CSV table of C-alpha atoms and ligand atoms in Angstrom, one decimal:
chain,number,residue,atom,x,y,z
P,1,UNK,CA,90.8,50.7,44.9
P,2,UNK,CA,88.7,49.5,47.6
P,3,UNK,CA,85.4,47.4,46.7
P,4,UNK,CA,83.3,50.1,48.6
P,5,UNK,CA,85.7,52.7,46.0
P,6,UNK,CA,84.4,50.6,43.2
P,7,UNK,CA,80.6,50.2,44.1
P,8,UNK,CA,80.6,54.5,45.0
P,9,UNK,CA,81.4,55.2,41.5
P,10,UNK,CA,79.1,53.0,39.9
P,11,UNK,CA,76.9,54.6,41.6
P,12,UNK,CA,77.8,57.7,40.6
P,13,UNK,CA,78.2,57.1,37.0
P,14,UNK,CA,74.4,55.3,37.0
P,15,UNK,CA,73.0,58.0,38.5
P,16,UNK,CA,73.4,59.9,35.7
P,17,UNK,CA,72.9,57.4,33.2
P,18,UNK,CA,69.0,57.4,34.1
P,19,UNK,CA,69.2,60.7,34.5
P,20,UNK,CA,70.5,61.3,30.9
P,21,UNK,CA,67.5,58.7,30.5
P,22,UNK,CA,64.7,61.1,32.0
P,23,UNK,CA,65.6,64.1,30.6
P,24,UNK,CA,65.9,62.0,27.3
P,25,UNK,CA,62.3,62.3,27.8
P,26,UNK,CA,61.7,64.9,28.6
P,27,UNK,CA,63.1,66.4,25.5
P,28,UNK,CA,61.6,64.3,23.4
P,29,UNK,CA,57.4,65.3,24.9
P,30,UNK,CA,58.7,68.4,24.9
P,31,UNK,CA,59.3,71.6,21.7
P,32,UNK,CA,62.3,71.6,18.9
P,33,UNK,CA,62.0,75.1,17.8
P,34,UNK,CA,62.8,78.1,20.8
P,35,UNK,CA,60.9,81.5,19.9
P,36,UNK,CA,63.5,84.0,21.8
P,37,UNK,CA,65.9,86.9,21.2
P,38,UNK,CA,69.3,87.5,21.9
P,39,UNK,CA,67.8,91.2,23.8
P,40,UNK,CA,66.1,88.1,26.1
P,41,UNK,CA,68.4,86.1,26.5
P,42,UNK,CA,71.0,88.4,26.7
P,43,UNK,CA,69.1,90.8,29.5
P,44,UNK,CA,68.1,87.4,32.4
P,45,UNK,CA,71.6,87.0,31.8
P,46,UNK,CA,72.3,90.3,33.6
P,47,UNK,CA,70.0,89.6,35.2
P,48,UNK,CA,71.0,86.5,37.3
P,49,UNK,CA,74.9,86.4,37.2
P,50,UNK,CA,76.8,88.9,38.2
P,51,UNK,CA,79.4,86.6,39.8
P,52,UNK,CA,79.7,88.5,42.6
P,53,UNK,CA,78.8,86.0,45.3
P,54,UNK,CA,78.4,82.5,45.0
P,55,UNK,CA,75.1,80.3,44.3
P,56,UNK,CA,74.1,77.1,45.7
P,57,UNK,CA,75.6,74.8,42.4
P,58,UNK,CA,72.1,73.0,42.1
P,59,UNK,CA,70.1,76.3,41.3
P,60,UNK,CA,72.0,77.3,38.9
P,61,UNK,CA,72.5,73.9,37.2
P,62,UNK,CA,68.7,73.2,37.8
P,63,UNK,CA,68.5,77.1,35.6
P,64,UNK,CA,70.9,76.4,33.6
P,65,UNK,CA,68.7,73.1,32.1
P,66,UNK,CA,66.0,75.5,31.8
P,67,UNK,CA,67.8,77.5,29.8
P,68,UNK,CA,68.7,75.1,27.5
P,69,UNK,CA,65.7,73.4,27.8
P,70,UNK,CA,63.5,76.7,26.8
P,71,UNK,CA,66.3,78.5,24.1
P,72,UNK,CA,67.8,75.5,22.2
P,73,UNK,CA,66.9,73.9,19.4
P,74,UNK,CA,66.4,70.7,20.7
P,75,UNK,CA,68.4,68.5,18.3
P,76,UNK,CA,68.2,64.9,20.1
P,77,UNK,CA,63.9,66.0,20.0
P,78,UNK,CA,63.3,62.9,17.2
P,79,UNK,CA,61.6,65.6,15.3
P,80,UNK,CA,64.8,67.0,14.9
P,81,UNK,CA,65.6,66.7,10.4
P,82,UNK,CA,68.4,69.1,10.0
P,83,UNK,CA,72.9,68.9,10.0
P,84,UNK,CA,73.7,66.4,11.3
P,85,UNK,CA,73.5,66.7,15.1
P,86,UNK,CA,72.3,63.2,17.2
P,87,UNK,CA,71.0,62.0,19.3
P,88,UNK,CA,73.1,60.6,21.1
P,89,UNK,CA,73.6,57.3,23.0
P,90,UNK,CA,73.9,57.4,27.1
P,91,UNK,CA,76.8,55.5,26.6
P,92,UNK,CA,78.8,58.2,25.5
P,93,UNK,CA,77.2,60.9,27.1
P,94,UNK,CA,78.9,59.3,30.6
P,95,UNK,CA,82.0,59.0,28.7
P,96,UNK,CA,82.2,62.4,28.4
P,97,UNK,CA,81.8,62.9,32.5
P,98,UNK,CA,84.6,60.6,32.8
P,99,UNK,CA,86.8,62.4,30.4
P,100,UNK,CA,85.8,65.4,32.7
P,101,UNK,CA,86.3,64.0,35.8
P,102,UNK,CA,89.6,62.6,35.2
P,103,UNK,CA,90.3,65.6,33.4
P,104,UNK,CA,94.0,63.2,31.1
P,105,UNK,CA,96.8,65.1,29.4
P,106,UNK,CA,96.5,62.9,25.3
P,107,UNK,CA,99.0,65.7,23.7
P,108,UNK,CA,102.0,63.1,25.0
P,109,UNK,CA,101.5,59.3,25.1
P,110,UNK,CA,103.6,59.2,28.7
P,111,UNK,CA,101.1,62.0,31.0
P,112,UNK,CA,98.5,59.1,28.9
P,113,UNK,CA,99.1,56.0,28.5
P,114,UNK,CA,95.4,54.4,29.1
P,115,UNK,CA,94.0,57.0,27.0
P,116,UNK,CA,95.9,57.3,24.0
P,117,UNK,CA,95.5,53.5,23.9
P,118,UNK,CA,92.2,52.3,24.2
P,119,UNK,CA,92.0,56.2,21.2
P,120,UNK,CA,94.2,54.3,19.6
P,121,UNK,CA,93.0,50.7,19.0
P,122,UNK,CA,89.3,52.0,18.2
P,123,UNK,CA,91.1,54.1,15.1
P,124,UNK,CA,92.8,51.1,14.5
P,125,UNK,CA,90.2,48.4,14.2
P,126,UNK,CA,87.7,51.5,12.5
P,127,UNK,CA,90.1,52.5,10.1
P,128,UNK,CA,91.0,47.9,9.6
P,129,UNK,CA,87.2,49.0,8.5
P,130,UNK,CA,87.8,51.2,5.6
P,131,UNK,CA,89.9,48.8,4.7
P,132,UNK,CA,92.7,51.0,5.8
P,133,UNK,CA,95.9,49.9,5.7
P,134,UNK,CA,97.6,49.1,9.1
P,135,UNK,CA,100.2,51.5,9.2
P,136,UNK,CA,97.0,53.8,9.2
P,137,UNK,CA,97.2,56.6,11.2
P,138,UNK,CA,95.3,58.6,12.8
P,139,UNK,CA,93.7,60.8,15.7
P,140,UNK,CA,90.3,62.0,17.1
P,141,UNK,CA,90.0,65.4,16.1
P,142,UNK,CA,87.0,68.4,16.6
P,143,UNK,CA,85.1,67.7,14.1
P,144,UNK,CA,85.1,67.4,10.3
P,145,UNK,CA,86.9,70.6,9.8
P,146,UNK,CA,89.9,70.0,11.8
P,147,UNK,CA,90.1,66.8,9.9
P,148,UNK,CA,89.8,67.8,6.4
P,149,UNK,CA,92.6,71.2,7.6
P,150,UNK,CA,94.3,68.6,8.6
P,151,UNK,CA,94.3,66.8,4.9
P,152,UNK,CA,95.0,69.6,3.0
P,153,UNK,CA,97.7,70.8,5.7
P,154,UNK,CA,99.3,67.0,5.6
P,155,UNK,CA,99.0,66.9,1.8
P,156,UNK,CA,101.1,69.6,1.6
P,157,UNK,CA,103.7,68.5,3.5
P,158,UNK,CA,104.1,65.0,1.5
P,159,UNK,CA,103.8,66.8,-1.5
P,160,UNK,CA,106.1,70.2,-1.2
P,161,UNK,CA,108.6,68.9,1.8
P,162,UNK,CA,110.0,72.6,1.8
P,163,UNK,CA,107.0,74.3,2.3
P,164,UNK,CA,107.5,73.5,6.6
P,165,UNK,CA,110.6,75.7,6.5
P,166,UNK,CA,109.8,78.1,3.3
P,167,UNK,CA,105.5,78.3,3.7
P,168,UNK,CA,103.8,78.6,0.2
P,169,UNK,CA,106.1,82.0,-0.5
P,170,UNK,CA,109.6,79.2,-0.6
P,171,UNK,CA,108.1,77.8,-4.0
P,172,UNK,CA,107.7,78.3,-7.0
P,173,UNK,CA,104.4,76.9,-8.2
P,174,UNK,CA,100.5,76.5,-7.0
P,175,UNK,CA,98.7,74.1,-6.0
P,176,UNK,CA,95.5,73.3,-6.2
P,177,UNK,CA,92.0,71.7,-5.0
P,178,UNK,CA,89.0,70.2,-7.0
P,179,UNK,CA,85.8,69.4,-5.6
P,180,UNK,CA,82.5,70.3,-6.5
P,181,UNK,CA,80.0,73.0,-5.7
P,182,UNK,CA,78.4,70.1,-2.4
P,183,UNK,CA,81.9,69.7,-0.9
P,184,UNK,CA,81.5,70.6,2.8
P,185,UNK,CA,82.0,75.1,2.4
P,186,UNK,CA,84.3,74.7,5.0
P,187,UNK,CA,87.1,74.1,2.8
P,188,UNK,CA,86.5,77.6,1.2
P,189,UNK,CA,88.1,78.3,5.2
P,190,UNK,CA,90.6,76.1,4.9
P,191,UNK,CA,91.4,77.4,1.7
P,192,UNK,CA,92.2,80.9,3.6
P,193,UNK,CA,93.7,79.0,6.6
P,194,UNK,CA,95.7,76.9,4.6
P,195,UNK,CA,97.5,80.2,3.2
P,196,UNK,CA,96.6,79.0,-0.4
P,197,UNK,CA,93.6,80.9,-1.2
P,198,UNK,CA,89.8,81.0,-2.1
P,199,UNK,CA,91.4,81.2,-6.1
P,200,UNK,CA,93.5,77.5,-4.9
P,201,UNK,CA,90.0,76.0,-5.5
P,202,UNK,CA,88.9,74.5,-8.4
P,203,UNK,CA,84.6,73.4,-9.0
P,204,UNK,CA,84.4,70.5,-11.1
P,205,UNK,CA,81.5,70.2,-13.0
P,206,UNK,CA,78.4,67.8,-11.7
P,207,UNK,CA,75.9,65.3,-13.3
P,208,UNK,CA,73.3,64.9,-13.0
P,209,UNK,CA,72.7,63.4,-9.7
P,210,UNK,CA,74.9,66.2,-8.2
P,211,UNK,CA,78.1,63.0,-8.4
P,212,UNK,CA,81.6,64.7,-9.5
P,213,UNK,CA,82.3,64.8,-13.3
P,214,UNK,CA,85.3,62.7,-13.8
P,215,UNK,CA,85.3,64.5,-17.0
P,216,UNK,CA,85.7,67.9,-15.9
P,217,UNK,CA,88.3,66.7,-13.3
P,218,UNK,CA,90.7,65.2,-15.9
P,219,UNK,CA,89.6,68.3,-18.2
P,220,UNK,CA,90.9,71.3,-15.6
P,221,UNK,CA,93.7,69.1,-14.2
P,222,UNK,CA,95.0,69.3,-17.7
P,223,UNK,CA,94.3,72.7,-17.8
P,224,UNK,CA,95.7,73.7,-14.7
P,225,UNK,CA,98.7,71.9,-15.9
P,226,UNK,CA,99.1,73.7,-18.6
P,227,UNK,CA,99.5,76.2,-16.9
P,228,UNK,CA,102.0,76.0,-15.1
P,229,UNK,CA,99.2,75.3,-12.1
P,230,UNK,CA,100.4,72.8,-9.9
P,231,UNK,CA,97.2,69.6,-9.1
P,232,UNK,CA,97.4,68.6,-5.0
P,233,UNK,CA,94.5,67.2,-3.7
P,234,UNK,CA,91.1,66.5,-5.0
P,235,UNK,CA,88.2,66.4,-2.3
P,236,UNK,CA,85.6,63.0,-2.3
P,237,UNK,CA,82.9,63.5,-0.9
P,238,UNK,CA,80.6,61.0,1.2
P,239,UNK,CA,77.1,61.9,1.8
P,240,UNK,CA,77.3,65.3,1.0
P,241,UNK,CA,76.4,67.7,3.6
P,242,UNK,CA,73.1,69.3,1.5
P,243,UNK,CA,71.6,65.8,0.0
P,244,UNK,CA,73.5,63.4,0.7
P,245,UNK,CA,75.5,62.8,-2.5
P,246,UNK,CA,78.7,60.6,-2.8
P,247,UNK,CA,81.2,61.2,-5.6
P,248,UNK,CA,82.8,58.4,-8.1
P,249,UNK,CA,84.8,57.3,-5.3
P,250,UNK,CA,86.5,54.4,-7.4
P,251,UNK,CA,86.5,57.0,-10.4
P,252,UNK,CA,87.6,59.5,-8.3
P,253,UNK,CA,90.4,56.4,-6.6
P,254,UNK,CA,92.4,55.3,-10.5
P,255,UNK,CA,92.0,59.1,-11.6
P,256,UNK,CA,94.1,60.6,-8.3
P,257,UNK,CA,96.8,57.0,-8.2
P,258,UNK,CA,97.5,58.1,-11.9
P,259,UNK,CA,97.6,61.5,-12.1
P,260,UNK,CA,99.9,61.8,-8.9
P,261,UNK,CA,97.7,63.3,-6.9
P,262,UNK,CA,96.0,62.7,-3.5
P,263,UNK,CA,93.0,61.6,-2.4
P,264,UNK,CA,90.6,62.8,0.1
P,265,UNK,CA,87.0,61.4,0.9
P,266,UNK,CA,85.1,63.8,3.6
P,267,UNK,CA,82.9,61.2,4.6
P,268,UNK,CA,81.7,63.4,8.3
P,269,UNK,CA,78.8,62.0,8.8
P,270,UNK,CA,77.7,59.4,5.4
P,271,UNK,CA,81.9,56.9,7.1
P,272,UNK,CA,79.0,55.9,9.8
P,273,UNK,CA,77.5,53.2,7.4
P,274,UNK,CA,81.3,51.4,6.8
P,275,UNK,CA,79.7,49.6,9.5
P,276,UNK,CA,76.0,48.9,7.5
P,277,UNK,CA,76.5,45.1,5.8
P,278,UNK,CA,73.1,47.5,3.7
P,279,UNK,CA,75.0,50.3,3.5
P,280,UNK,CA,78.3,49.6,3.1
P,281,UNK,CA,78.3,48.7,-0.4
P,282,UNK,CA,78.0,52.5,-1.8
P,283,UNK,CA,81.3,53.6,0.5
P,284,UNK,CA,83.5,50.9,-2.1
P,285,UNK,CA,86.5,53.2,-3.1
P,286,UNK,CA,87.0,55.0,0.1
P,287,UNK,CA,89.8,52.0,0.5
P,288,UNK,CA,92.3,54.2,-1.7
P,289,UNK,CA,91.8,57.0,0.1
P,290,UNK,CA,95.4,59.1,1.6
P,291,UNK,CA,93.6,60.7,3.8
P,292,UNK,CA,89.2,60.6,4.6
P,293,UNK,CA,87.4,62.5,6.8
P,294,UNK,CA,84.6,60.1,9.5
P,295,UNK,CA,82.8,62.4,12.6
P,296,UNK,CA,82.2,60.6,15.7
P,297,UNK,CA,79.3,63.5,16.5
P,298,UNK,CA,77.8,62.4,13.2
P,299,UNK,CA,76.7,59.5,12.8
P,300,UNK,CA,78.6,57.3,15.1
P,301,UNK,CA,75.7,59.4,17.8
P,302,UNK,CA,77.6,60.7,20.4
P,303,UNK,CA,78.2,64.2,21.7
P,304,UNK,CA,80.4,66.5,20.1
P,305,UNK,CA,83.8,67.8,19.0
P,306,UNK,CA,84.1,64.4,17.8
P,307,UNK,CA,85.7,64.2,13.8
P,308,UNK,CA,88.5,61.2,13.2
P,309,UNK,CA,91.6,61.6,10.8
P,310,UNK,CA,92.7,58.7,9.5
P,311,UNK,CA,96.1,59.4,6.2
P,312,UNK,CA,97.8,56.4,4.9
P,313,UNK,CA,100.9,58.2,5.5
P,314,UNK,CA,102.3,58.6,9.2
P,315,UNK,CA,105.5,60.0,7.8
P,316,UNK,CA,104.2,62.9,5.4
P,317,UNK,CA,101.5,63.2,8.6
P,318,UNK,CA,104.9,64.1,11.1
P,319,UNK,CA,106.8,66.3,9.0
P,320,UNK,CA,103.4,68.7,8.9
P,321,UNK,CA,102.7,68.5,12.4
P,322,UNK,CA,106.7,67.4,14.0
P,323,UNK,CA,107.2,70.0,17.1
P,324,UNK,CA,109.9,68.6,19.0
P,325,UNK,CA,110.1,70.7,22.2
P,326,UNK,CA,112.1,69.7,26.0
P,327,UNK,CA,109.4,70.7,28.0
P,328,UNK,CA,107.2,68.4,27.2
P,329,UNK,CA,107.5,64.4,28.1
P,330,UNK,CA,109.9,62.4,27.3
P,331,UNK,CA,109.0,60.0,24.2
P,332,UNK,CA,108.6,56.7,24.4
P,333,UNK,CA,110.1,54.9,20.9
P,334,UNK,CA,107.0,53.1,19.7
P,335,UNK,CA,104.8,55.3,19.6
P,336,UNK,CA,104.4,59.0,18.1
P,337,UNK,CA,102.9,61.3,20.6
P,338,UNK,CA,99.5,63.0,19.2
P,339,UNK,CA,101.2,66.4,20.2
P,340,UNK,CA,104.2,65.7,17.5
P,341,UNK,CA,101.1,63.8,14.6
P,342,UNK,CA,98.1,66.5,15.5
P,343,UNK,CA,97.2,69.8,15.0
P,344,UNK,CA,95.8,70.3,18.3
P,345,UNK,CA,98.4,70.2,21.6
P,346,UNK,CA,96.6,69.8,24.4
P,347,UNK,CA,94.0,67.3,23.7
P,348,UNK,CA,90.5,66.1,25.7
P,349,UNK,CA,90.3,62.0,26.1
P,350,UNK,CA,88.1,62.7,22.8
P,351,UNK,CA,88.0,59.2,21.7
P,352,UNK,CA,86.6,57.8,25.5
P,353,UNK,CA,82.1,58.3,23.6
P,354,UNK,CA,82.6,56.5,21.0
P,355,UNK,CA,85.3,53.6,22.6
P,356,UNK,CA,82.3,53.6,24.8
P,357,UNK,CA,79.4,53.4,22.8
P,358,UNK,CA,81.2,50.6,20.6
P,359,UNK,CA,82.0,48.7,23.3
P,360,UNK,CA,78.0,49.1,25.1
P,361,UNK,CA,76.3,48.2,21.1
P,362,UNK,CA,79.1,46.1,19.6
P,363,UNK,CA,79.2,46.0,15.5
P,364,UNK,CA,76.4,44.5,15.3
P,365,UNK,CA,74.1,47.3,17.9
P,366,UNK,CA,75.7,49.8,15.6
P,367,UNK,CA,74.0,48.1,12.5
P,368,UNK,CA,70.7,48.6,13.3
P,369,UNK,CA,71.8,51.8,14.4
P,370,UNK,CA,72.5,52.9,11.4
P,371,UNK,CA,69.7,50.9,9.1
P,372,UNK,CA,67.3,52.0,11.5
P,373,UNK,CA,68.3,55.8,9.7
P,374,UNK,CA,68.8,54.6,7.0
P,375,UNK,CA,65.0,53.0,6.9
P,376,UNK,CA,63.7,55.9,8.6
P,377,UNK,CA,64.8,57.8,5.4
P,378,UNK,CA,62.5,56.0,3.3
P,379,UNK,CA,59.6,56.4,4.6
P,380,UNK,CA,60.5,59.2,5.2
P,381,UNK,CA,60.3,58.8,0.9
P,382,UNK,CA,58.0,56.6,0.3
P,383,UNK,CA,55.2,59.1,2.5
P,384,UNK,CA,56.3,62.1,1.0
P,385,UNK,CA,55.4,60.3,-1.9
P,386,UNK,CA,52.4,59.4,-1.4
P,387,UNK,CA,50.9,62.7,0.1
P,388,UNK,CA,52.4,65.2,-3.4
P,389,UNK,CA,55.2,66.3,-2.4
P,390,UNK,CA,57.8,65.7,-5.0
P,391,UNK,CA,61.6,64.6,-4.2
P,392,UNK,CA,64.4,66.5,-6.6
P,393,UNK,CA,68.2,64.1,-4.6
P,394,UNK,CA,69.0,60.6,-5.0
P,395,UNK,CA,71.0,58.8,-2.2
P,396,UNK,CA,71.1,56.3,-0.1
P,397,UNK,CA,71.4,58.2,3.2
P,398,UNK,CA,68.4,59.5,4.8
P,399,UNK,CA,68.5,62.6,3.4
P,400,UNK,CA,66.4,64.3,1.8
P,401,UNK,CA,65.0,67.3,-0.7
P,402,UNK,CA,62.1,67.8,-1.5
P,403,UNK,CA,59.9,70.5,-2.2
P,404,UNK,CA,55.9,71.4,-4.1
P,405,UNK,CA,55.2,73.6,-6.6
P,406,UNK,CA,54.2,76.7,-5.5
P,407,UNK,CA,56.0,76.4,-2.5
P,408,UNK,CA,57.8,79.0,-0.9
P,409,UNK,CA,60.2,77.4,1.7
P,410,UNK,CA,60.9,79.6,4.4
P,411,UNK,CA,57.3,80.1,4.9
P,412,UNK,CA,56.8,77.1,5.5
P,413,UNK,CA,59.1,76.8,8.1
P,414,UNK,CA,57.4,79.5,9.8
P,415,UNK,CA,54.8,77.8,10.1
P,416,UNK,CA,56.1,74.8,10.9
P,417,UNK,CA,58.0,76.2,13.5
P,418,UNK,CA,54.8,78.1,15.3
P,419,UNK,CA,53.6,75.0,15.4
P,420,UNK,CA,56.7,72.3,16.8
P,421,UNK,CA,56.1,70.5,14.8
P,422,UNK,CA,59.7,69.6,13.9
P,423,UNK,CA,63.3,71.6,12.6
P,424,UNK,CA,64.7,70.2,8.9
P,425,UNK,CA,65.7,73.0,6.7
P,426,UNK,CA,66.1,74.5,3.5
P,427,UNK,CA,69.1,73.4,0.8
P,428,UNK,CA,70.2,75.3,-2.7
P,429,UNK,CA,71.3,71.9,-4.6
P,430,UNK,CA,73.9,72.7,-7.9
P,431,UNK,CA,72.2,77.2,-8.2
P,432,UNK,CA,68.0,75.5,-8.3
P,433,UNK,CA,65.4,77.5,-6.2
P,434,UNK,CA,65.2,76.2,-2.3
P,435,UNK,CA,64.5,73.6,-1.5
P,436,UNK,CA,63.7,71.7,2.2
P,437,UNK,CA,65.8,69.9,3.8
P,438,UNK,CA,64.9,66.5,5.9
P,439,UNK,CA,67.4,64.7,7.1
P,440,UNK,CA,66.8,61.8,9.8
P,441,UNK,CA,70.1,62.4,12.7
P,442,UNK,CA,68.2,61.2,15.8
P,443,UNK,CA,68.3,56.6,16.0
P,444,UNK,CA,65.1,57.5,18.2
P,445,UNK,CA,63.0,58.8,15.0
P,446,UNK,CA,60.2,56.6,14.5
P,447,UNK,CA,57.4,56.0,11.9
P,448,UNK,CA,54.7,56.8,13.6
P,449,UNK,CA,56.9,60.3,13.8
P,450,UNK,CA,57.1,61.2,9.7
P,451,UNK,CA,53.7,59.4,9.2
P,452,UNK,CA,52.6,62.6,11.4
P,453,UNK,CA,54.8,65.0,10.7
P,454,UNK,CA,54.1,64.4,6.8
P,455,UNK,CA,50.8,65.2,7.8
P,456,UNK,CA,51.1,68.3,9.8
P,457,UNK,CA,53.1,69.0,6.8
P,458,UNK,CA,50.7,69.0,4.1
P,459,UNK,CA,48.4,70.3,6.2
P,460,UNK,CA,50.0,73.4,6.6
P,461,UNK,CA,50.3,72.9,2.7
P,462,UNK,CA,46.1,74.4,2.4
P,463,UNK,CA,47.7,77.5,3.2
P,464,UNK,CA,48.1,80.2,1.6
P,465,UNK,CA,51.3,82.2,3.2
P,466,UNK,CA,53.7,79.7,2.2
P,467,UNK,CA,52.2,79.5,-1.5
P,468,UNK,CA,53.9,82.3,-3.9
P,469,UNK,CA,51.4,84.7,-5.0
V,1,PLP,C1,80.6,66.5,4.6
V,1,PLP,C2,81.1,67.0,5.9
V,1,PLP,N1,82.0,68.0,5.6
V,1,PLP,C3,83.2,68.4,7.6
V,1,PLP,C4,81.6,69.0,8.1
V,1,PLP,C5,82.2,69.6,9.2
V,1,PLP,O1,82.6,69.1,10.7
V,1,PLP,P1,82.5,70.1,11.5
V,1,PLP,O2,81.1,70.3,11.9
V,1,PLP,O3,82.5,68.6,12.6
V,1,PLP,O4,83.9,70.0,11.5
V,1,PLP,C6,80.4,68.7,8.2
V,1,PLP,C7,79.4,69.6,8.5
V,1,PLP,O5,78.8,68.7,8.7
V,1,PLP,C8,80.6,68.0,6.7
V,1,PLP,O6,78.5,67.6,6.5
């Protein structure tokens, strides 16, 4: 490449960085929660976009940006304390643009050697951080749901070698998966998609801290074996969606080893804590997982969709997904083509956003970002307690479930949104009454943001419309 061409490219991406930084501050100073109806947006779109004649691209871009700013919950706002949709690092935004511009096809190694190796390099580094063995096979996925689905499909393929050919109807036993009520509800969909049906899911009891009760797990597995069922897999969650709870991973690993069960760890958002010297001890036992889900598009702060699936049994992954066909470019001996190792066929360059962000910040920069959020969680816990709120959950992660006597959570949230104070949600833990749930998902959230929000929340709590009569 000639020098002048390289300079033009650098300027182009430099502008993207500047614009992204400008947008970041625009969002941080704007509203968080929209008030809009489907009809309002539909009639606006119908009035402007019938696609009969071309429009100026700049005008359309400006219009789209305005729609997004007006009519979205702003998950990158520092006072979005929501489900784990993160603020995004600018390096990862630039990466998404680069991936779109070059549009590499990652289905086979031969069509995208550079992109495939960048992904492989990033995943191998992270697999090492998790303590998984060097032969671990890993891939980027669309998100945690695809990774969890992959885990079930691969576990089935390993346990039942004839499944690929005969399907579930060829089995003379029924596989069972064990998880708690705190596991992600996507497993219900997965059980249906995998053809197992929801009856294949066993809900294991939780202890008072909402962690899986290993004694109940043992009891249920023994009972199922006695009934002629085929216990297959235990799902340990490392950072439950509702309450940030970490199941007792070392105990589950030991149990699975003794019982010859597949140990899957769903660390979709909590997994990033492995980069933090302060937090990683809470993930002890994760290195024993047969398979692991961890999302880059959660606590690694890159744009959606970027999940990751790790599995220590590469042969099982191959038998689940192998699908050779003559029209695809030829294999290389040294590596497995991604279309033969994942549910996807055509593959986007998902991993570049994590690679670029990691390269820019380094491991220590990432640890700092993650620990900042954990610290903000502690600030929120402290501030809520001092102001008379009651904390319901226990977790080292920055997710706080809390309430107050007499609070009607849905009414409270309506008031909170109306005043643009913050976005948070409500949740029911272990069939209890609804409580508020706030998760620090933005590395830009500050102590001042938190103190201000808690002050405003206490003010709203004094209003009678948020109290039960
Ligand atoms: C623990 C856990 N597992 C799985 C998922 C599903 O991940 P995704 O939304 O990336 O598909 C989530 C999403 O919040 C989650 O919190």
